[in-house]
Coordinates of C-alpha atoms in Angstrom, one line a residue:
M23 CA -79.6 104.4 -153.0
H24 CA -77.4 102.2 -150.7
Q25 CA -75.3 99.6 -152.5
N26 CA -77.1 96.8 -150.6
T27 CA -80.5 98.1 -151.8
N28 CA -79.2 98.2 -155.4
K29 CA -78.1 94.6 -155.0
F30 CA -81.5 93.7 -153.5
K31 CA -83.3 95.4 -156.3
S32 CA -81.2 93.5 -158.9
K33 CA -81.9 90.2 -157.1
F34 CA -85.6 90.8 -156.9
C35 CA -85.8 91.8 -160.5
Q36 CA -83.9 88.7 -161.6
W37 CA -86.3 86.6 -159.6
A38 CA -89.3 88.4 -161.2
Q39 CA -87.9 87.7 -164.7
A40 CA -87.8 84.0 -163.9
N41 CA -91.2 83.8 -162.1
L42 CA -93.6 86.5 -163.4
P43 CA -95.5 86.6 -166.7
S44 CA -93.5 88.5 -169.4
N45 CA -96.0 91.3 -169.6
S46 CA -95.6 92.0 -165.8
I47 CA -91.9 92.2 -165.7
N48 CA -91.5 95.9 -166.8
K49 CA -94.3 96.8 -164.5
F50 CA -92.5 95.0 -161.7
T51 CA -89.3 97.1 -162.1
N52 CA -91.2 100.4 -162.2
S53 CA -93.3 99.4 -159.1
L54 CA -90.3 98.2 -157.1
N55 CA -88.5 101.5 -157.9
Q56 CA -91.4 103.4 -156.5
V57 CA -91.5 101.3 -153.4
L58 CA -87.7 101.6 -152.8
N59 CA -87.5 105.3 -153.6
N60 CA -90.7 106.6 -151.9
H61 CA -92.8 104.0 -150.0
I62 CA -90.1 102.8 -147.5
A63 CA -89.3 106.3 -146.4
D64 CA -93.0 107.3 -146.2
C65 CA -93.5 104.4 -143.8
D66 CA -91.3 106.1 -141.2
S67 CA -94.2 108.4 -140.5
R68 CA -96.3 105.5 -139.1
V69 CA -95.7 102.3 -137.2
Q70 CA -97.5 99.0 -136.9
I71 CA -98.3 97.3 -133.6
M72 CA -98.5 93.5 -133.3
I73 CA -99.9 92.0 -130.1
R74 CA -99.9 88.2 -129.5
N75 CA -100.4 85.9 -126.5
L76 CA -97.7 83.4 -125.7
S77 CA -98.7 79.8 -125.5
D78 CA -97.3 77.8 -122.5
S79 CA -96.9 81.0 -120.5
E80 CA -99.5 80.1 -117.8
K81 CA -99.0 81.7 -114.3
M82 CA -96.2 83.9 -115.4
N83 CA -96.6 87.3 -113.9
I84 CA -94.2 89.5 -115.8
S85 CA -94.6 93.1 -116.8
F86 CA -92.2 95.1 -119.0
I87 CA -92.6 98.3 -121.0
S88 CA -90.0 99.8 -123.3
N89 CA -90.3 102.0 -126.4
E90 CA -90.6 98.9 -128.7
V91 CA -91.9 96.0 -126.5
I92 CA -94.6 95.5 -123.9
I93 CA -95.2 92.3 -121.8
A94 CA -98.1 91.9 -119.4
P95 CA -100.1 89.0 -118.0
K96 CA -103.8 88.3 -118.4
R97 CA -105.4 85.3 -116.8
K98 CA -103.8 82.2 -118.3
S99 CA -101.1 83.7 -120.5
L100 CA -98.7 86.5 -121.2
F101 CA -99.3 89.0 -123.9
V102 CA -96.5 90.6 -125.9
G103 CA -96.8 93.7 -128.0
V104 CA -94.2 95.0 -130.4
L105 CA -93.7 97.8 -132.8
M106 CA -92.8 96.9 -136.4
P107 CA -92.5 98.7 -139.7
S108 CA -95.6 99.2 -141.9
W109 CA -93.8 98.3 -145.2
D110 CA -96.5 95.8 -146.2
K111 CA -99.3 98.4 -146.0
G112 CA -100.5 100.6 -148.9
L113 CA -98.7 98.7 -151.7
S114 CA -101.9 98.3 -153.8
K115 CA -101.7 102.0 -154.7
I116 CA -98.3 101.4 -156.2
C117 CA -98.5 97.9 -157.6
K118 CA -101.5 97.9 -160.0
D119 CA -100.6 94.6 -161.7
E120 CA -101.9 91.6 -159.7
Y121 CA -98.7 89.5 -160.2
V122 CA -96.5 92.5 -159.3
Y123 CA -98.6 93.3 -156.2
D124 CA -98.6 89.6 -155.2
A125 CA -94.8 89.4 -155.3
I126 CA -93.9 92.7 -153.8
S127 CA -96.5 92.7 -151.1
W128 CA -95.6 89.1 -150.0
F129 CA -91.9 90.1 -149.7
F130 CA -92.6 93.1 -147.5
H131 CA -95.1 91.2 -145.5
F132 CA -92.4 88.7 -144.7
A133 CA -89.9 91.5 -144.0
S134 CA -92.2 93.3 -141.6
Q135 CA -93.1 90.0 -140.0
Y136 CA -89.4 89.2 -139.5
V137 CA -89.0 92.4 -137.4
A138 CA -92.1 91.6 -135.3
R139 CA -91.2 88.0 -134.8
S140 CA -87.6 88.9 -133.9
R141 CA -88.8 91.2 -131.1
M142 CA -91.1 88.5 -129.8
I143 CA -88.4 85.9 -130.0
D144 CA -86.2 88.3 -127.9
V145 CA -88.9 87.9 -125.3
I146 CA -89.4 84.1 -125.5
S147 CA -85.7 83.4 -125.7
S148 CA -85.2 85.5 -122.5
I149 CA -88.0 83.7 -120.8
N150 CA -86.4 80.4 -121.7
I151 CA -83.0 81.4 -120.4
V152 CA -84.3 82.9 -117.1
Y153 CA -87.4 80.7 -116.3
G154 CA -86.7 77.5 -118.3
R155 CA -90.1 77.8 -120.0
S156 CA -90.5 77.1 -123.7
C157 CA -93.2 79.5 -124.8
D158 CA -94.3 80.1 -128.3
F159 CA -95.3 83.4 -129.9
R160 CA -97.9 81.6 -132.0
G161 CA -100.7 81.7 -129.5
D162 CA -104.4 81.9 -130.4
K163 CA -104.8 85.7 -130.2
L164 CA -103.4 88.3 -132.8
F165 CA -104.1 92.0 -133.0
K166 CA -102.5 94.4 -135.5
L167 CA -103.1 98.1 -136.0
I168 CA -101.2 101.2 -137.3
I169 CA -100.6 104.4 -135.4
P170 CA -98.6 107.6 -136.3
R171 CA -95.0 107.6 -135.4
N172 CA -94.6 110.9 -133.4
E173 CA -93.6 112.1 -130.0
R174 CA -96.7 110.3 -128.5
V175 CA -96.0 106.9 -130.1
K176 CA -95.1 105.2 -126.7
D177 CA -98.3 106.5 -125.1
E178 CA -100.4 105.3 -128.0
F179 CA -98.6 102.0 -128.0
I180 CA -99.4 101.4 -124.3
S181 CA -103.0 102.6 -124.7
A182 CA -103.6 100.2 -127.7
F183 CA -102.0 97.3 -125.8
M184 CA -104.2 97.9 -122.8
R185 CA -107.3 98.4 -124.9
E186 CA -106.8 95.2 -127.0
T187 CA -105.6 92.8 -124.2
K188 CA -107.2 94.1 -121.0
A189 CA -103.9 92.9 -119.4
R190 CA -102.7 94.1 -116.0
F191 CA -99.4 95.7 -115.3
L192 CA -97.4 94.7 -112.2
H193 CA -95.5 97.5 -110.6
E194 CA -92.9 95.5 -108.7
N195 CA -90.4 93.1 -110.2
G196 CA -88.3 90.5 -108.4
E197 CA -84.8 89.4 -109.2
R198 CA -85.8 87.0 -112.0
E199 CA -88.0 89.6 -113.6
R200 CA -85.1 92.1 -113.5
S201 CA -82.8 89.4 -115.1
L202 CA -85.5 88.9 -117.8
V203 CA -85.4 92.6 -118.6
L204 CA -81.6 92.5 -118.9
W205 CA -81.9 89.6 -121.3
V206 CA -84.6 91.1 -123.4
N207 CA -82.5 94.2 -123.8
K208 CA -79.4 92.1 -124.8
V209 CA -80.8 89.5 -127.1
N210 CA -81.0 90.7 -130.7
T211 CA -82.7 88.2 -133.0
L212 CA -83.0 90.8 -135.7
D213 CA -79.5 89.4 -136.4
P214 CA -80.2 86.2 -138.4
F215 CA -77.4 84.3 -136.7
V216 CA -78.8 85.0 -133.2
H217 CA -82.4 84.3 -134.5
R218 CA -81.3 80.9 -135.8
I219 CA -79.4 80.1 -132.6
F220 CA -82.5 80.6 -130.5
F221 CA -84.8 78.9 -133.0
N222 CA -82.7 75.7 -132.6
Y223 CA -82.2 76.0 -128.9
I224 CA -85.8 76.6 -128.1
N225 CA -86.8 73.8 -130.4
A226 CA -84.3 71.5 -128.5
C227 CA -85.9 72.5 -125.2
K228 CA -89.4 71.7 -126.5
L229 CA -88.3 68.4 -127.9
Y230 CA -86.6 67.5 -124.6
D231 CA -89.7 68.5 -122.6
G232 CA -91.7 66.2 -124.9
Q233 CA -89.3 63.3 -124.2
F234 CA -88.0 63.3 -127.8
D235 CA -84.4 63.0 -126.6
E236 CA -82.6 62.1 -129.8
E237 CA -84.3 64.9 -131.7
A238 CA -83.5 67.3 -128.9
I239 CA -79.8 66.4 -129.1
T240 CA -79.9 67.1 -132.9
S241 CA -81.4 70.5 -132.4
L242 CA -79.0 71.3 -129.6
D243 CA -76.1 70.5 -131.8
K244 CA -77.6 72.6 -134.6
T245 CA -77.5 75.5 -132.1
V246 CA -73.7 75.0 -131.7
D247 CA -73.3 74.7 -135.5
V248 CA -75.0 78.1 -136.0
I249 CA -72.7 79.5 -133.4
Q250 CA -69.8 78.1 -135.4
Q251 CA -71.2 79.9 -138.5
Y252 CA -71.4 83.1 -136.5
A253 CA -67.7 82.7 -135.4
R254 CA -66.7 82.1 -139.0
E255 CA -68.6 85.0 -140.5
R256 CA -68.6 87.6 -137.7
M257 CA -65.3 86.8 -135.9
S258 CA -63.2 85.6 -138.9
I259 CA -62.6 82.3 -137.0
K260 CA -62.0 79.9 -139.9
G261 CA -60.5 76.5 -140.0
T262 CA -60.3 73.7 -142.6
N263 CA -60.7 70.8 -140.3
N264 CA -62.0 71.6 -136.8
Q265 CA -64.3 74.7 -136.8
R266 CA -65.8 73.6 -133.5
E267 CA -62.5 73.5 -131.7
L268 CA -61.5 76.9 -133.1
T269 CA -64.9 78.4 -132.2
L270 CA -64.9 77.1 -128.6
S271 CA -61.4 78.4 -128.1
A272 CA -62.4 81.8 -129.4
F273 CA -65.2 81.9 -126.9
E274 CA -62.8 80.8 -124.1
M275 CA -64.7 77.7 -123.2
T276 CA -63.0 75.5 -120.7
E277 CA -61.5 72.1 -121.5
S278 CA -64.3 70.3 -119.8
E279 CA -66.8 72.3 -121.7
K280 CA -65.1 71.5 -125.0
V281 CA -65.2 67.8 -124.1
L282 CA -68.9 68.0 -123.5
L283 CA -69.6 69.8 -126.8
T284 CA -67.4 67.4 -128.7
R285 CA -69.4 64.5 -127.1
L286 CA -72.6 66.3 -128.1
Y287 CA -71.4 66.4 -131.7
D288 CA -70.5 62.7 -131.7
I289 CA -73.8 61.6 -130.2
R290 CA -75.7 63.7 -132.7
N291 CA -73.8 62.1 -135.6
Y292 CA -74.5 58.6 -134.4
F293 CA -78.1 58.9 -133.3
G294 CA -79.4 62.1 -135.0
G295 CA -77.5 62.9 -138.2
H296 CA -77.9 59.3 -139.5
P297 CA -80.1 56.3 -138.6
S298 CA -78.1 54.7 -135.8
M299 CA -76.8 51.1 -136.2
S300 CA -77.6 50.0 -132.6
K301 CA -79.3 50.8 -129.3
W302 CA -82.2 52.7 -130.8
W303 CA -84.6 52.1 -127.9
D304 CA -82.0 52.8 -125.2
F305 CA -80.9 56.3 -126.1
S306 CA -82.7 58.1 -123.2
E307 CA -81.5 55.5 -120.7
I308 CA -77.9 55.6 -121.9
F309 CA -77.5 59.3 -122.0
E310 CA -79.9 60.4 -119.3
G311 CA -77.1 61.7 -117.1
D312 CA -75.5 63.7 -120.0
I313 CA -78.4 65.5 -121.6
E314 CA -78.9 68.2 -118.9
S315 CA -75.2 68.9 -118.9
F316 CA -75.3 69.4 -122.7
F317 CA -78.1 71.9 -122.3
E318 CA -76.2 73.8 -119.6
V319 CA -73.0 74.1 -121.6
V320 CA -74.8 75.1 -124.8
K321 CA -76.6 77.8 -122.7
R322 CA -73.2 79.1 -121.5
L323 CA -72.0 79.2 -125.1
I324 CA -75.1 81.1 -126.2
Y325 CA -74.6 83.6 -123.4
K326 CA -71.0 84.3 -124.7
T327 CA -72.3 84.7 -128.3
V328 CA -75.0 87.1 -127.2
L329 CA -72.4 89.2 -125.3
H330 CA -70.1 89.2 -128.4
E331 CA -73.0 90.3 -130.6
N332 CA -73.8 93.1 -128.1
N333 CA -70.2 94.4 -128.3
N334 CA -69.8 93.9 -132.1
R335 CA -73.3 94.7 -133.4
V336 CA -73.9 94.4 -137.1
V337 CA -77.7 94.6 -137.2
E338 CA -79.1 97.5 -135.2
K339 CA -81.7 96.3 -132.6
N340 CA -83.7 99.6 -132.2
P341 CA -83.0 101.8 -135.2
P342 CA -84.2 105.4 -135.1
S343 CA -85.2 105.0 -138.8
W344 CA -86.6 101.8 -140.3
S345 CA -86.0 103.2 -143.9
E346 CA -82.3 103.6 -143.2
W347 CA -82.2 100.2 -141.5
F348 CA -83.9 98.6 -144.6
E349 CA -81.4 100.3 -146.9
E350 CA -78.5 98.8 -145.0
H351 CA -80.0 95.3 -144.4
S352 CA -82.2 94.7 -147.5
M353 CA -80.0 92.0 -148.8
M354 CA -80.0 90.3 -145.3
L355 CA -83.8 90.3 -145.5
W356 CA -83.7 88.9 -149.0
E357 CA -81.6 86.0 -147.8
T358 CA -83.5 85.5 -144.6
V359 CA -87.2 85.8 -145.5
W360 CA -87.6 85.2 -149.2
F361 CA -88.0 81.8 -151.0
E362 CA -85.3 82.1 -153.6
K363 CA -83.0 79.4 -152.1
I364 CA -85.7 77.0 -151.1
E365 CA -87.4 77.3 -154.5
K366 CA -84.2 76.1 -156.2
H367 CA -84.3 72.9 -154.0
I368 CA -88.0 72.1 -154.6
R369 CA -88.2 72.6 -158.3

């Protein structure tokens, strides 16, 4: 068993000891061992399909088919289909105790969901960058099904997508559609840093579209803050005083871009990080000429971060084996999808 999986197992068992009834704890350890030793590998023989429509994607005629993602329009919205692991299926045969089943099945539900969401966020992030539209993967349609993972999996994926959505595929793509495909292939939100970058950036775009300018600035600066965390952890760019300056220099941002991003931080601190002392009603009027410039410079910084991640990949985007991927990244999933940290704050 991979050392990360051993650490994950230890963490999950410690959590169980603190949260499960005493007569379920031994059953938990035995069930988790079976899941890690057998179930995860068994899931490589099948794959789960998730299909959702994107809200706020009206009149977008985009078609894209890859081994893992399908995009196609139908009437008023785009539909996106993705392949994801089936880790959350079949656990009731292993976990007989209701408390054990509840804990283990919820974790693997969130872990599988993280993969599916990441692939959909690759799409909506790319749409945002190329088209300036702030779509959401949480539309009003959801389809899930399981198919065997074999040499015909792509054909089965396409057939299932067409059957469930009745969407139409366009056979010619223009320049923007080709640019979208390039972005979808580059953006890797399976990496939690990239995922958080785009969560905050898209949130900033939605807030700005809704004329919540102060809140948009806060989310935009959070985007830069996550990029600073990425630089510290993935690029070993560490400073005691000015992490932002070091990060921007590492990404070779120009002096004028650095000035803009420093100004973004200052404005966020005065109006977003704390209740401001003055000019509450006049924020949008005062900074109307700056906000679009802030979005453009943050977008350039995101682009450089995406390129760096592409060239220094830590979390594989399209792994040939999800069981091997899980072994390597189980602790990443624990820290990303489980509630251990938030529970400590709400107790």
